[in-house]
Amino acid sequence: MSEYGAVPFALMIVIVIYIVVGEYFKSIHFHLIHETSFGIIIGMLVGLLLKWMDENAYAQFFSLNATIFFYLLLPLIIFSGGYNLKKKQFLKNFKYIVSFGFLSTLINFIITLTLTIAFNSWKLVRLGTNLDSHLPLSYDEMIKYSATICATDSVAALNLIPSQQYPKLFSVVFGEGMVNDAVSIIIFQAVTILQKSGKSFEWYTPFEFIGRFLENCIISLLIGLFVGLFSTWCFKKCRFLTNSTTTETVFAFLMAYMGYSICEMLNLSGVISLLMIGIMMSHYQGYNISQLGRVTTRVTFESLSLGAEAFLYVFLGFAMWNQTTYYSPLTQDLYYVEVSWVFALLQLGVVILARYLSIYIVYWISVAIQGPKVWKLTKYEMTICCFAGMVRGSVAFALIETLVASPTDGIQINQINILQSCVLYIVVVTTLIFGTAMPFFINIQIKKQQEEEERKSISEIPTPVLNDSPKKKELSEAQKIIKYMDEHYFKRWFIYDYENRKERITQEKKQIKTETLQEIYEKAFSEASEDESVKQRNEDFISLPSIEEKPTSPLIVKMQELSQQI
């Protein structure tokens, strides 16, 4: 037991180093290597050392990673993304987010599956370094693999795109990444359900798959909508829940996790449900909890998300050396299995090709239907979106780890290990290569865009720009209906005392539009520390007076001013 505990202990140390170094890189604006790449590299080094020390304990530690990911880490990341989502920009660029996240992912899946079947039929799935050996893959495994490898990871790009300066580009990359992960998981689940049914492939099977896919999306969205609104309603009616910020935070997270668990129990998409819950809570519930609770919930969920992401990237590096061994829980023995370097290299090319084709096919379809003037993304923005989606992340790795082989079937064990090792190698390579090149690539594209804007502004030729136009855009009929329903019905139903607080809520929204969490907390603490000792600051923070009491220190003044802004 003590030997097994050495692996998670080392993992925690590496995660702490990852967080410290990552924040240091941000403070000095060091972009030569991204923090996610650093996390994977240091994880690989420590993982190699642990494998050398005790290979059996090292292999045993990685037998539960998919379960941990789907029921602990992924909910934290997705819920934080939905709860802290900038809804206005998300809705404003909804067309591009859905086009890239939904339609482009489906096209990517079709291209990847077609090429994977072709590679298998051409006997290119070679074992190890032996180019003469070939291990055929089953169609079920290839379909699941194709659904898995479509899941992108745009964390590196999001950290490098200034959200204040380029809100449209940031929201498109962020929203597309969230929707892409959800769609990839739904495709994987739909394929799994169809395969478990035992039906043979017929002419109507693709339509049945589309039906399962749409059914999963719609029901998951409705469950998320119901749970999010129910949680909001509880805070509106049960005002005693707002007496403690701890209660507010825990209750909100448990309600969100309940919605996620319901969908997972029903074989639906917990990711889409959790994303919808986060959006609903952020839009309505934020005005039903205390003013300090709004800050506390945002910071708590973002902190948990940061810890989960740190664990995932370090874990990927740890798992890098576990792909040539197979640990059997039944016999508790360690077996050596093969990987396919040829297949992994071919699939790396497929990832790049399928990403560019899927993005531009969506663009061509939109232009053919609506015309080129309706499409507002520039070629530089689209190039950044393509490059950002090259990176494959933890969702792909976790999905492929759900494939389980029979302990007594050596062929199936090798087949699944080839796919699992291929996904892991692609995740690591794309994160290291594209993640490292991301800052340089984005800067080059932005500079080209700015130079083109300057040239066209001189010649007085209008052009779409990366920054959103300051001119207020006319709302569409659908947007007008949604806004009317939201203002006259939904907010009245779900926000506490909305009639009397309407003007105050509107004013608060205008005040916090440009503030980030870091700016909010710096405003509350850094300025107050100039006139207060550490002791006085801690005492004031522990025993904050009620709103009716007169503030006795600059910190309390700052905290109350902060509460009025949020």
Coordinates of C-alpha atoms in Angstrom, one line a residue:
M1 CA 0.0 0.0 0.0
S2 CA 2.9 2.3 0.8
E3 CA 4.5 1.7 -2.5
Y4 CA 1.3 2.5 -4.4
G5 CA 0.9 5.7 -2.4
A6 CA 4.2 7.0 -3.7
V7 CA 2.8 7.6 -7.2
P8 CA 0.0 10.0 -6.1
F9 CA 2.4 11.7 -3.7
A10 CA 4.8 12.4 -6.5
L11 CA 1.8 13.5 -8.7
M12 CA 0.7 16.1 -6.1
I13 CA 4.3 17.5 -5.9
V14 CA 4.5 17.9 -9.7
I15 CA 1.1 19.6 -9.8
V16 CA 2.2 22.2 -7.2
I17 CA 5.4 22.8 -9.3
Y18 CA 3.2 23.1 -12.4
I19 CA 0.9 25.8 -10.9
V20 CA 3.8 27.8 -9.4
V21 CA 5.8 27.7 -12.6
G22 CA 2.7 28.4 -14.7
E23 CA 1.9 31.6 -12.7
Y24 CA 5.6 32.6 -12.9
F25 CA 5.5 32.3 -16.7
K26 CA 2.4 34.5 -16.8
S27 CA 4.0 37.1 -14.5
I28 CA 7.1 37.6 -16.7
H29 CA 5.1 37.1 -20.0
F30 CA 7.2 34.1 -21.0
H31 CA 5.6 32.3 -23.9
L32 CA 8.4 30.2 -25.3
I33 CA 6.8 27.1 -23.7
H34 CA 3.2 27.0 -22.6
E35 CA 2.4 26.0 -19.0
T36 CA 0.4 22.9 -20.3
S37 CA 3.5 21.8 -22.2
F38 CA 5.6 22.3 -19.1
G39 CA 3.1 20.2 -17.1
I40 CA 3.3 17.3 -19.6
I41 CA 7.1 17.5 -19.8
I42 CA 7.7 17.5 -16.0
G43 CA 5.1 14.7 -15.7
M44 CA 6.9 12.6 -18.2
L45 CA 10.2 13.0 -16.4
V46 CA 8.9 12.1 -13.0
G47 CA 6.7 9.3 -14.5
L48 CA 9.8 7.8 -16.1
L49 CA 11.6 7.9 -12.7
L50 CA 8.7 6.2 -10.9
K51 CA 8.4 3.5 -13.5
W52 CA 12.1 2.7 -13.1
M53 CA 11.6 2.5 -9.4
D54 CA 8.5 0.3 -9.3
E55 CA 7.0 -0.6 -12.6
N56 CA 4.1 -2.7 -11.2
A57 CA 2.9 0.1 -8.8
Y58 CA 3.3 2.6 -11.6
A59 CA 1.1 0.6 -14.0
Q60 CA -1.5 -0.2 -11.3
F61 CA -2.1 3.5 -10.6
F62 CA -3.4 4.2 -14.1
S63 CA -6.2 1.6 -14.1
L64 CA -8.9 4.1 -12.9
N65 CA -8.1 7.2 -14.8
A66 CA -11.2 7.4 -17.0
T67 CA -13.6 7.0 -14.0
I68 CA -11.7 9.8 -12.1
F69 CA -11.8 12.0 -15.1
F70 CA -15.5 11.7 -16.0
Y71 CA -16.9 11.9 -12.5
L72 CA -14.5 14.2 -10.7
L73 CA -12.3 16.4 -13.0
L74 CA -14.5 17.0 -16.1
P75 CA -17.5 18.3 -14.2
L76 CA -15.3 20.9 -12.4
I77 CA -13.9 22.2 -15.7
I78 CA -17.1 22.3 -17.7
F79 CA -19.2 23.8 -14.9
S80 CA -16.6 26.6 -14.3
G81 CA -16.6 27.3 -18.0
G82 CA -20.4 27.7 -18.2
Y83 CA -20.7 29.6 -14.9
N84 CA -18.0 32.2 -15.9
L85 CA -19.0 32.4 -19.5
K86 CA -19.4 35.8 -21.1
K87 CA -22.9 35.2 -22.3
K88 CA -23.3 38.3 -24.4
Q89 CA -20.3 37.5 -26.6
F90 CA -21.3 33.8 -26.7
L91 CA -24.8 34.6 -28.0
K92 CA -23.5 37.3 -30.4
N93 CA -21.2 34.7 -32.1
F94 CA -23.5 31.8 -31.6
K95 CA -23.6 31.0 -35.3
Y96 CA -19.9 30.6 -35.6
I97 CA -19.6 28.6 -32.3
V98 CA -22.3 26.1 -33.3
S99 CA -21.0 25.9 -36.9
F100 CA -17.5 25.0 -35.7
G101 CA -18.4 23.1 -32.6
F102 CA -21.3 21.1 -34.0
L103 CA -21.1 20.8 -37.8
S104 CA -17.4 21.0 -38.0
T105 CA -16.9 18.2 -35.4
L106 CA -19.3 15.9 -37.3
I107 CA -17.4 16.5 -40.6
N108 CA -14.1 15.9 -38.7
F109 CA -15.5 12.6 -37.5
I110 CA -16.5 11.5 -41.0
I111 CA -13.1 12.4 -42.5
T112 CA -11.2 10.7 -39.7
L113 CA -13.3 7.5 -39.8
T114 CA -12.9 7.3 -43.6
L115 CA -9.1 7.6 -43.5
T116 CA -8.8 5.3 -40.6
I117 CA -10.8 2.6 -42.4
A118 CA -8.6 3.2 -45.4
F119 CA -5.4 2.8 -43.4
N120 CA -6.7 -0.4 -41.9
S121 CA -7.6 -1.9 -45.2
W122 CA -4.2 -1.0 -46.6
K123 CA -2.6 -2.9 -43.7
L124 CA -0.8 0.2 -42.3
V125 CA -1.5 -0.7 -38.6
R126 CA 2.0 -2.0 -38.0
L127 CA 3.2 -3.4 -34.6
G128 CA 6.1 -1.6 -33.0
T129 CA 9.1 -1.1 -35.3
N130 CA 8.3 -4.3 -37.3
L131 CA 7.0 -2.9 -40.6
D132 CA 6.0 -6.4 -41.9
S133 CA 3.5 -7.2 -39.2
H134 CA -0.1 -6.0 -39.3
L135 CA -2.9 -6.1 -36.7
P136 CA -6.4 -5.4 -38.2
L137 CA -8.7 -3.2 -36.2
S138 CA -12.4 -3.9 -35.8
Y139 CA -15.0 -1.4 -37.2
D140 CA -16.4 -0.9 -33.7
E141 CA -13.0 0.2 -32.4
M142 CA -12.3 2.4 -35.4
I143 CA -15.6 4.2 -35.0
K144 CA -15.0 4.9 -31.3
Y145 CA -11.5 6.0 -32.0
S146 CA -12.7 8.5 -34.7
A147 CA -15.2 9.9 -32.3
T148 CA -12.6 10.3 -29.6
I149 CA -9.9 12.0 -31.6
C150 CA -12.3 14.8 -32.7
A151 CA -12.2 16.3 -29.2
T152 CA -10.0 19.4 -29.3
D153 CA -8.3 21.4 -26.5
S154 CA -8.1 25.2 -27.0
V155 CA -6.8 26.1 -23.5
A156 CA -3.4 27.2 -24.8
A157 CA -5.0 29.5 -27.4
L158 CA -7.4 31.0 -24.9
N159 CA -4.5 32.0 -22.6
L160 CA -2.9 33.9 -25.5
I161 CA -5.9 35.7 -27.0
P162 CA -6.6 39.0 -25.2
S163 CA -10.3 38.8 -24.5
Q164 CA -10.7 42.5 -24.0
Q165 CA -9.0 43.4 -27.3
Y166 CA -10.4 40.6 -29.4
P167 CA -13.7 39.6 -27.8
K168 CA -15.2 38.0 -30.9
L169 CA -12.2 35.8 -31.6
F170 CA -11.9 34.8 -27.9
S171 CA -15.6 33.9 -27.6
V172 CA -15.5 31.8 -30.8
V173 CA -12.4 29.8 -29.8
F174 CA -13.8 29.3 -26.3
G175 CA -17.3 28.4 -27.3
E176 CA -16.2 26.1 -30.1
G177 CA -13.9 24.3 -27.7
M178 CA -16.7 23.7 -25.2
V179 CA -19.3 22.6 -27.8
N180 CA -16.7 20.4 -29.5
D181 CA -16.0 18.4 -26.3
A182 CA -19.7 17.9 -25.7
V183 CA -20.4 16.8 -29.3
S184 CA -17.4 14.4 -29.3
I185 CA -18.7 12.8 -26.1
I186 CA -22.2 12.5 -27.5
I187 CA -20.9 10.9 -30.8
F188 CA -19.0 8.4 -28.7
Q189 CA -22.0 7.6 -26.5
A190 CA -24.3 7.3 -29.5
V191 CA -21.9 4.9 -31.2
T192 CA -21.6 2.9 -28.0
I193 CA -25.4 2.6 -27.6
L194 CA -25.8 1.4 -31.2
Q195 CA -23.1 -1.1 -30.9
K196 CA -24.5 -2.5 -27.6
S197 CA -27.9 -3.0 -29.4
G198 CA -26.2 -5.7 -31.5
K199 CA -27.8 -4.6 -34.7
S200 CA -26.0 -5.1 -38.0
F201 CA -25.2 -2.1 -40.2
E202 CA -28.1 -1.3 -42.5
W203 CA -28.9 1.5 -44.9
Y204 CA -30.9 3.3 -42.2
T205 CA -28.1 3.1 -39.6
P206 CA -26.7 6.6 -40.3
F207 CA -30.1 8.1 -39.8
E208 CA -30.6 6.1 -36.6
F209 CA -27.2 7.5 -35.4
I210 CA -28.3 11.1 -36.2
G211 CA -31.5 10.5 -34.3
R212 CA -29.7 9.2 -31.3
F213 CA -27.3 12.2 -31.5
L214 CA -30.1 14.8 -31.6
E215 CA -32.1 13.0 -28.9
N216 CA -29.1 13.0 -26.6
C217 CA -28.5 16.8 -27.3
I218 CA -32.0 17.9 -26.8
I219 CA -32.8 15.9 -23.6
S220 CA -29.5 16.8 -22.0
L221 CA -30.2 20.5 -22.7
L222 CA -33.6 20.3 -21.2
I223 CA -32.3 18.5 -18.1
G224 CA -29.7 21.2 -17.7
L225 CA -32.2 23.9 -18.2
F226 CA -34.6 22.4 -15.6
V227 CA -31.9 21.9 -12.9
G228 CA -30.4 25.3 -13.4
L229 CA -33.7 27.0 -13.1
F230 CA -34.8 24.9 -10.2
S231 CA -31.6 25.8 -8.3
T232 CA -32.3 29.5 -9.0
W233 CA -35.9 29.1 -7.8
C234 CA -34.7 27.5 -4.6
F235 CA -32.5 30.6 -3.8
K236 CA -35.4 32.9 -4.7
K237 CA -37.9 31.2 -2.3
C238 CA -35.5 29.9 0.4
R239 CA -33.8 33.2 1.4
F240 CA -32.1 31.5 4.4
L241 CA -29.8 29.8 2.0
T242 CA -28.1 33.2 1.3
N243 CA -27.1 33.7 4.9
S244 CA -23.7 32.0 4.3
T245 CA -21.5 32.2 1.3
T246 CA -20.3 28.7 2.0
T247 CA -23.8 27.4 1.8
E248 CA -24.4 29.3 -1.4
T249 CA -21.3 27.9 -3.0
V250 CA -21.8 24.3 -1.9
F251 CA -25.5 24.2 -2.8
A252 CA -24.9 25.6 -6.3
F253 CA -22.2 23.0 -7.0
L254 CA -24.2 20.1 -5.6
M255 CA -27.2 21.1 -7.8
A256 CA -25.0 21.3 -10.8
Y257 CA -23.4 17.9 -10.1
M258 CA -26.8 16.4 -9.6
G259 CA -27.8 17.4 -13.1
Y260 CA -24.6 15.9 -14.4
S261 CA -25.2 12.7 -12.6
I262 CA -28.8 12.4 -13.9
C263 CA -27.5 12.6 -17.5
E264 CA -24.7 10.1 -16.9
M265 CA -27.2 7.7 -15.3
L266 CA -29.5 8.0 -18.3
N267 CA -26.6 7.6 -20.8
L268 CA -27.0 11.2 -21.9
S269 CA -24.5 14.0 -22.2
G270 CA -23.6 15.3 -18.8
V271 CA -21.3 17.8 -20.4
I272 CA -24.0 19.7 -22.3
S273 CA -26.3 19.5 -19.3
L274 CA -23.6 20.9 -17.0
L275 CA -22.8 23.7 -19.4
M276 CA -26.4 24.7 -19.6
I277 CA -26.7 24.6 -15.8
G278 CA -23.7 26.9 -15.4
I279 CA -25.1 29.4 -17.9
M280 CA -28.6 29.4 -16.2
M281 CA -27.1 29.9 -12.8
S282 CA -24.8 32.7 -13.9
H283 CA -27.7 34.5 -15.7
Y284 CA -30.4 34.2 -13.0
Q285 CA -29.1 32.8 -9.8
G286 CA -26.3 35.3 -9.4
Y287 CA -28.9 37.9 -8.5
N288 CA -30.5 35.7 -5.9
I289 CA -27.4 35.1 -3.8
S290 CA -25.6 37.6 -1.6
Q291 CA -23.3 40.1 -3.1
L292 CA -20.2 38.6 -1.6
G293 CA -21.5 35.2 -2.7
R294 CA -21.3 36.2 -6.3
V295 CA -17.6 36.7 -6.0
T296 CA -17.0 33.6 -3.9
T297 CA -18.8 31.2 -6.2
R298 CA -16.9 32.5 -9.3
V299 CA -13.5 32.3 -7.6
T300 CA -14.3 28.9 -6.0
F301 CA -15.4 27.3 -9.3
E302 CA -12.5 28.8 -11.2
S303 CA -10.0 27.6 -8.6
L304 CA -11.4 24.0 -8.7
S305 CA -11.2 24.1 -12.5
L306 CA -7.6 25.3 -12.3
G307 CA -6.7 22.4 -10.0
A308 CA -8.4 19.9 -12.2
E309 CA -6.7 21.1 -15.4
A310 CA -3.3 21.0 -13.6
F311 CA -3.9 17.4 -12.6
L312 CA -4.9 16.4 -16.1
Y313 CA -1.9 17.8 -17.9
V314 CA 0.5 16.4 -15.4
F315 CA -1.3 13.1 -15.5
L316 CA -0.9 12.9 -19.3
G317 CA 2.8 13.2 -18.8
F318 CA 2.8 10.5 -16.1
A319 CA 0.8 8.1 -18.4
M320 CA 3.2 8.5 -21.3
W321 CA 5.3 5.5 -20.2
N322 CA 2.4 3.3 -19.4
Q323 CA 1.4 2.4 -23.0
T324 CA 3.8 -0.5 -23.5
T325 CA 2.4 -2.4 -20.4
Y326 CA -1.0 -3.8 -19.5
Y327 CA -2.0 -4.4 -15.9
S328 CA -4.6 -7.1 -15.4
P329 CA -6.8 -6.5 -12.3
L330 CA -7.9 -10.1 -12.3
T331 CA -4.5 -11.8 -12.2
Q332 CA -2.6 -8.7 -10.9
D333 CA 0.1 -9.4 -13.4
L334 CA 1.9 -7.0 -15.7
Y335 CA 2.0 -7.8 -19.5
Y336 CA 3.9 -6.1 -22.2
V337 CA 1.9 -5.0 -25.3
E338 CA 2.7 -3.5 -28.7
V339 CA 2.1 0.0 -30.0
S340 CA 2.0 1.2 -33.7
W341 CA 4.3 4.1 -34.5
V342 CA 3.3 4.0 -38.1
F343 CA -0.4 4.3 -37.3
A344 CA 0.2 7.1 -34.8
L345 CA 2.2 9.1 -37.3
L346 CA -0.5 8.7 -40.0
Q347 CA -3.2 9.7 -37.5
L348 CA -1.2 12.9 -36.6
G349 CA -1.5 13.9 -40.3
V350 CA -5.2 13.0 -40.3
V351 CA -5.7 15.3 -37.3
I352 CA -4.2 18.2 -39.1
L353 CA -5.9 17.5 -42.4
A354 CA -9.3 16.8 -40.9
R355 CA -9.2 20.0 -38.8
Y356 CA -8.5 22.3 -41.8
L357 CA -11.0 20.6 -44.1
S358 CA -13.8 20.6 -41.5
I359 CA -13.4 24.3 -40.7
Y360 CA -13.3 25.4 -44.3
I361 CA -16.1 23.1 -45.5
V362 CA -18.3 24.7 -42.9
Y363 CA -17.2 28.1 -44.3
W364 CA -17.9 27.1 -47.9
I365 CA -21.4 25.7 -46.9
S366 CA -22.2 29.0 -45.1
V367 CA -21.0 31.1 -48.0
A368 CA -23.0 29.0 -50.5
I369 CA -26.2 29.4 -48.5
Q370 CA -26.0 32.9 -47.2
G371 CA -23.4 34.6 -49.4
P372 CA -19.9 35.9 -48.5
K373 CA -21.1 39.2 -46.9
V374 CA -22.9 37.4 -44.1
W375 CA -19.7 35.6 -42.9
K376 CA -17.9 38.1 -40.6
L377 CA -14.9 36.1 -39.6
T378 CA -11.7 37.1 -41.4
K379 CA -9.3 34.7 -43.0
Y380 CA -6.8 35.4 -40.1
E381 CA -9.4 34.7 -37.5
M382 CA -10.3 31.4 -39.2
T383 CA -6.7 30.4 -39.4
I384 CA -6.3 31.0 -35.7
C385 CA -9.4 28.9 -35.1
C386 CA -8.0 26.1 -37.2
F387 CA -4.6 26.2 -35.4
A388 CA -6.2 26.4 -32.0
G389 CA -8.2 23.2 -32.7
M390 CA -5.1 21.2 -33.7
V391 CA -4.3 20.5 -30.1
R392 CA -6.0 17.3 -28.7
G393 CA -6.6 17.3 -25.0
S394 CA -7.7 15.3 -22.0
V395 CA -11.2 14.6 -23.2
A396 CA -9.9 12.5 -26.1
F397 CA -7.5 10.6 -23.8
A398 CA -10.3 9.9 -21.2
L399 CA -12.7 8.7 -23.8
I400 CA -10.3 6.2 -25.4
E401 CA -9.4 4.9 -21.9
T402 CA -13.0 3.7 -21.5
L403 CA -12.3 1.0 -24.0
V404 CA -11.8 -2.2 -22.1
A405 CA -10.4 -5.5 -23.5
S406 CA -11.1 -9.0 -22.3
P407 CA -8.2 -10.0 -20.0
T408 CA -7.9 -13.4 -21.8
D409 CA -8.0 -11.9 -25.4
G410 CA -4.5 -11.0 -26.3
I411 CA -5.4 -9.8 -29.8
Q412 CA -8.1 -7.4 -28.5
I413 CA -5.7 -6.2 -25.8
N414 CA -3.2 -5.2 -28.4
Q415 CA -5.9 -3.6 -30.6
I416 CA -7.2 -1.4 -27.9
N417 CA -3.7 -0.6 -26.7
I418 CA -2.7 0.6 -30.2
L419 CA -5.7 3.0 -30.2
Q420 CA -5.1 4.2 -26.6
S421 CA -1.4 4.8 -27.2
C422 CA -2.1 6.5 -30.5
V423 CA -4.5 9.0 -28.8
L424 CA -2.1 9.7 -25.9
Y425 CA 0.9 10.3 -28.3
I426 CA -1.2 12.6 -30.4
V427 CA -2.4 14.5 -27.3
V428 CA 1.2 14.9 -26.1
V429 CA 2.7 15.8 -29.4
T430 CA 0.1 18.3 -30.5
T431 CA 0.2 20.0 -27.0
L432 CA 4.0 20.3 -27.1
I433 CA 4.3 21.3 -30.7
F434 CA 1.2 23.3 -31.5
G435 CA 0.9 24.6 -27.9
T436 CA 4.5 25.9 -28.0
A437 CA 4.0 27.5 -31.5
M438 CA 0.7 29.0 -30.5
P439 CA 1.9 32.4 -29.2
F440 CA 4.1 33.0 -32.3
F441 CA 1.4 31.9 -34.7
I442 CA -1.3 34.0 -33.1
N443 CA 0.9 37.1 -33.0
I444 CA 1.8 36.7 -36.6
Q445 CA -1.8 36.4 -37.7
I446 CA -2.9 39.4 -35.6
K447 CA -0.1 41.5 -37.0
K448 CA -1.1 40.5 -40.5
Q449 CA -4.7 41.4 -39.8
Q450 CA -3.7 44.8 -38.3
E451 CA -1.5 45.6 -41.3
E452 CA -4.3 44.8 -43.7
E453 CA -6.7 47.0 -41.7
E454 CA -4.3 49.9 -41.9
R455 CA -3.8 49.5 -45.7
K456 CA -7.5 49.3 -46.3
S457 CA -8.3 52.2 -44.0
I458 CA -5.8 54.4 -45.9
S459 CA -7.5 53.5 -49.2
E460 CA -10.9 53.9 -47.5
I461 CA -12.0 50.4 -48.2
P462 CA -14.1 48.9 -45.4
T463 CA -13.0 45.6 -44.0
P464 CA -14.1 43.3 -41.2
V465 CA -11.7 43.6 -38.2
L466 CA -10.7 41.4 -35.3
N467 CA -12.2 43.9 -32.9
D468 CA -16.0 44.1 -32.7
S469 CA -17.4 47.2 -34.4
P470 CA -18.3 50.0 -31.9
K471 CA -21.5 50.5 -33.9
K472 CA -24.5 48.9 -32.2
K473 CA -25.8 46.0 -34.2
E474 CA -29.5 45.6 -34.8
L475 CA -31.0 42.6 -33.1
S476 CA -32.6 39.9 -35.2
E477 CA -36.2 39.0 -34.7
A478 CA -35.3 35.8 -32.8
Q479 CA -33.0 37.8 -30.5
K480 CA -35.7 40.4 -29.9
I481 CA -38.2 37.7 -28.9
I482 CA -35.8 36.0 -26.5
K483 CA -34.8 39.3 -25.0
Y484 CA -38.5 40.3 -24.5
M485 CA -39.3 37.0 -22.9
D486 CA -36.3 37.2 -20.7
E487 CA -37.0 40.7 -19.4
H488 CA -40.8 40.4 -19.0
Y489 CA -41.2 36.8 -17.9
F490 CA -38.1 34.7 -16.9
K491 CA -36.4 37.3 -14.8
R492 CA -39.6 38.1 -13.0
W493 CA -40.2 34.4 -12.3
F494 CA -36.7 33.4 -11.2
I495 CA -35.0 36.6 -9.7
Y496 CA -35.9 37.6 -6.2
D497 CA -37.8 40.9 -6.0
Y498 CA -36.9 41.7 -9.6
E499 CA -39.5 44.5 -9.9
N500 CA -37.9 46.6 -7.2
R501 CA -34.3 45.7 -8.0
K502 CA -34.5 46.0 -11.8
E503 CA -32.7 49.4 -12.1
R504 CA -30.0 48.3 -9.6
I505 CA -29.3 45.0 -11.4
T506 CA -29.0 46.9 -14.7
Q507 CA -26.5 49.3 -13.2
E508 CA -24.5 46.5 -11.6
K509 CA -24.2 44.7 -15.0
K510 CA -22.7 47.8 -16.6
Q511 CA -20.1 48.2 -13.9
I512 CA -18.7 44.7 -14.0
K513 CA -18.6 44.2 -17.8
T514 CA -14.8 44.9 -18.1
E515 CA -13.7 43.5 -14.7
T516 CA -11.9 40.2 -14.4
L517 CA -11.7 38.1 -11.2
Q518 CA -8.1 39.1 -10.7
E519 CA -9.0 42.8 -11.0
I520 CA -11.9 42.4 -8.5
Y521 CA -9.7 40.8 -5.9
E522 CA -6.8 43.2 -6.4
K523 CA -9.2 46.1 -5.9
A524 CA -10.4 44.6 -2.7
F525 CA -7.1 43.6 -1.1
S526 CA -4.1 45.3 -2.7
E527 CA -5.3 48.9 -2.1
A528 CA -6.4 48.1 1.4
S529 CA -3.1 46.6 2.3
E530 CA -1.4 50.0 1.9
D531 CA -3.0 51.4 5.1
E532 CA -3.6 48.2 7.1
S533 CA -1.4 45.7 8.8
V534 CA -1.7 42.0 8.0
K535 CA -3.1 41.4 11.5
Q536 CA -5.9 44.0 11.1
R537 CA -6.7 42.8 7.6
N538 CA -7.1 39.2 8.8
E539 CA -9.3 40.3 11.7
D540 CA -11.5 42.4 9.5
F541 CA -11.9 39.6 6.9
I542 CA -12.8 37.0 9.5
S543 CA -15.5 39.2 11.1
L544 CA -17.2 41.3 8.5
P545 CA -19.9 43.5 9.9
S546 CA -23.4 43.6 8.5
I547 CA -24.4 46.1 5.8
E548 CA -26.1 48.3 8.4
E549 CA -23.0 48.7 10.5
K550 CA -20.6 51.5 9.8
P551 CA -17.3 50.3 8.4
T552 CA -14.3 50.7 10.6
S553 CA -11.4 50.0 8.2
P554 CA -10.4 50.6 4.6
L555 CA -10.7 46.8 3.9
I556 CA -14.3 46.7 4.9
V557 CA -15.0 49.8 2.7
K558 CA -13.4 48.1 -0.2
M559 CA -15.3 44.8 0.3
Q560 CA -18.6 46.7 0.5
E561 CA -17.7 48.7 -2.6
L562 CA -16.8 45.4 -4.4
S563 CA -20.1 43.9 -3.3
Q564 CA -22.0 46.8 -4.8
Q565 CA -20.2 46.3 -8.1
I566 CA -20.9 42.6 -8.5

